[in-house]
Coordinates of C-alpha atoms in Angstrom, one line a residue:
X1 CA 106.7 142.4 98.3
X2 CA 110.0 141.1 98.9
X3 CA 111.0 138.1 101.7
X4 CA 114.6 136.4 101.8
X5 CA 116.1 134.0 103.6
X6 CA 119.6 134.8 105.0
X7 CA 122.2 132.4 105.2
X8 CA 125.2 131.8 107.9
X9 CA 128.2 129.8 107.0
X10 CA 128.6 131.4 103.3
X11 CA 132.4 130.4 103.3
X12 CA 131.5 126.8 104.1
X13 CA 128.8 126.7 101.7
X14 CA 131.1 128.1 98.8
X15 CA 133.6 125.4 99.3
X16 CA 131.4 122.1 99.1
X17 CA 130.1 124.0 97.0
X18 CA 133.2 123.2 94.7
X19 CA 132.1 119.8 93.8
X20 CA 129.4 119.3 91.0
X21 CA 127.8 116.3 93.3
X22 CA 127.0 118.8 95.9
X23 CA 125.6 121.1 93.3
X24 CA 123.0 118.6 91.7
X25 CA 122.1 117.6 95.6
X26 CA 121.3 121.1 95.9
X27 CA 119.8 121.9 92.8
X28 CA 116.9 119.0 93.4
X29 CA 116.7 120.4 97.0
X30 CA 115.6 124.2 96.0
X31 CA 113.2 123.0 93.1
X32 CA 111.6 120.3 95.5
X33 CA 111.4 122.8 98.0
X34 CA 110.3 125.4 95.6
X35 CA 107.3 123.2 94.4
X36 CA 106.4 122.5 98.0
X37 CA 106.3 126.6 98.8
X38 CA 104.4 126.9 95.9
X39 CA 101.8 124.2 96.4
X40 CA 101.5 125.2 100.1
X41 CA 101.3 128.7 99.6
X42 CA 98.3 128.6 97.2
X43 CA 97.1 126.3 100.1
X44 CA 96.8 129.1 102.5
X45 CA 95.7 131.8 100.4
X46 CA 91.9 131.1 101.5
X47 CA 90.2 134.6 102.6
X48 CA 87.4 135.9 103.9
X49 CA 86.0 138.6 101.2
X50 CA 85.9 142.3 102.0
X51 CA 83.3 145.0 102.3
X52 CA 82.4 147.5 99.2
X53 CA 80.2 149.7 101.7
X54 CA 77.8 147.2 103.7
X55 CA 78.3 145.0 101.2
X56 CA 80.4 141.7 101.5
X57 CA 82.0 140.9 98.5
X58 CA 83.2 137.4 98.7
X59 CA 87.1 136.4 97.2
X60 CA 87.4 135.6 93.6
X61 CA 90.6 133.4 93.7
X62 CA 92.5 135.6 91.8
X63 CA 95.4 136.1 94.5
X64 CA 95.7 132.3 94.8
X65 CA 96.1 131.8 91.1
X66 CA 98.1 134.5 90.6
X67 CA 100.5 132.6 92.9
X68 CA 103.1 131.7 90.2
X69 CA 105.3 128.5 90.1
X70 CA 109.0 128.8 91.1
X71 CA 111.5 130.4 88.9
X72 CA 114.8 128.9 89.2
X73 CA 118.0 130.9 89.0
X74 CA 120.3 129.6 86.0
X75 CA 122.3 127.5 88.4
X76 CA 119.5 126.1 89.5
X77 CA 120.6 127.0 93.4
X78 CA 117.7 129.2 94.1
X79 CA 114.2 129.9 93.3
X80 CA 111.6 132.6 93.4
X81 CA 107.3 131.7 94.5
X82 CA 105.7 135.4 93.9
X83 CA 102.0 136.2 93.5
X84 CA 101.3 138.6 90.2
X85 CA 98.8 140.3 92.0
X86 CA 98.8 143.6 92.4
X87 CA 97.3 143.7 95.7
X88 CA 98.9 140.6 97.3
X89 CA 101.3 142.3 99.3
X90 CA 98.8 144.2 100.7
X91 CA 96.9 140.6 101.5
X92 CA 100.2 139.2 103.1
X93 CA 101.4 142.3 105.2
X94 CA 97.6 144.4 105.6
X95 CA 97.0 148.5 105.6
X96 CA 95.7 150.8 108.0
X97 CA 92.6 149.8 107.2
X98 CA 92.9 146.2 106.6
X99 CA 94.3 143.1 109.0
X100 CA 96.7 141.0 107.1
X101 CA 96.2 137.8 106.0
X102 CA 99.2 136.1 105.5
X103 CA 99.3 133.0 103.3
X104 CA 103.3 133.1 101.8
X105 CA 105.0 134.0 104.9
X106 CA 103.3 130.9 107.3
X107 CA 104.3 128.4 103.5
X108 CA 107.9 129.5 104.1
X109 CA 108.0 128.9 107.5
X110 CA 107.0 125.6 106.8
X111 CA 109.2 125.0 104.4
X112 CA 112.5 126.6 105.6
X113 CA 113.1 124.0 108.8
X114 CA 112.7 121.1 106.2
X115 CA 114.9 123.4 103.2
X116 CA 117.7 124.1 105.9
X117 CA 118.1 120.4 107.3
X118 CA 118.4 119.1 103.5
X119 CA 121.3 121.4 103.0
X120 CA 122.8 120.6 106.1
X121 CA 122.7 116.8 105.3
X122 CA 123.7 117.7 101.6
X123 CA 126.8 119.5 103.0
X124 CA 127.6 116.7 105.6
X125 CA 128.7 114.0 102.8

């Protein structure tokens, strides 16, 4: 499972860009961000079991500690919060047969309006 972010104003961005100040400004933003997408993440990823038969069979934790810490890009300018599991994407997005139960999609959403206004500010001076 696969989720970006898009940006607008790429041409902008590469220019500031240009100066290592804004670089290191961004750097610490994406791996303070990333930590906090990590840590909230594994927050959400609370669920309620499923059924083997009539049986309930109640979550091990696996999926939320299979929830890995970020991996930063060399540059440092972007980072990557995935879940090893082999079933996580089937967790986050559901089946036919299952209702999803999202846990990194809501994390990035809270995340992102805090991400975006430190880049803005970062870009502003």
């Amino acid at each position: 499972m696969k989720i970006e972010v898009g940006t607008e104003g790429l041409e902008d961005l590469i220019k500031a860009l240009a100066t290592e100040e804004v670089k290191q400004k961004l750097r610490l933003i994406v791996k303070r961000n990333g930590a906090e997408l990590h840590r909230k993440a594994q927050r959400k990823a609370v669920f309620r079991g499923h059924f083997e038969g009539k049986n309930l069979v109640k979550p091990t934790g696996n999926l939320r500690r299979s929830i890995q810490p970020p991996k930063f890009a060399s540059d440092g300018l972007s980072a990557v919060v995935r879940a090893e599991a082999n079933y996580a994407g089937y967790v986050e997005l559901g089946t036919r047969y299952m209702d999803a139960q999202p846990y990194m999609t809501p994390a990035l959403e809270e995340v992102k309006p805090v991400f975006l206004a430190e880049v803005e500010e970062a870009m502003k001076k």
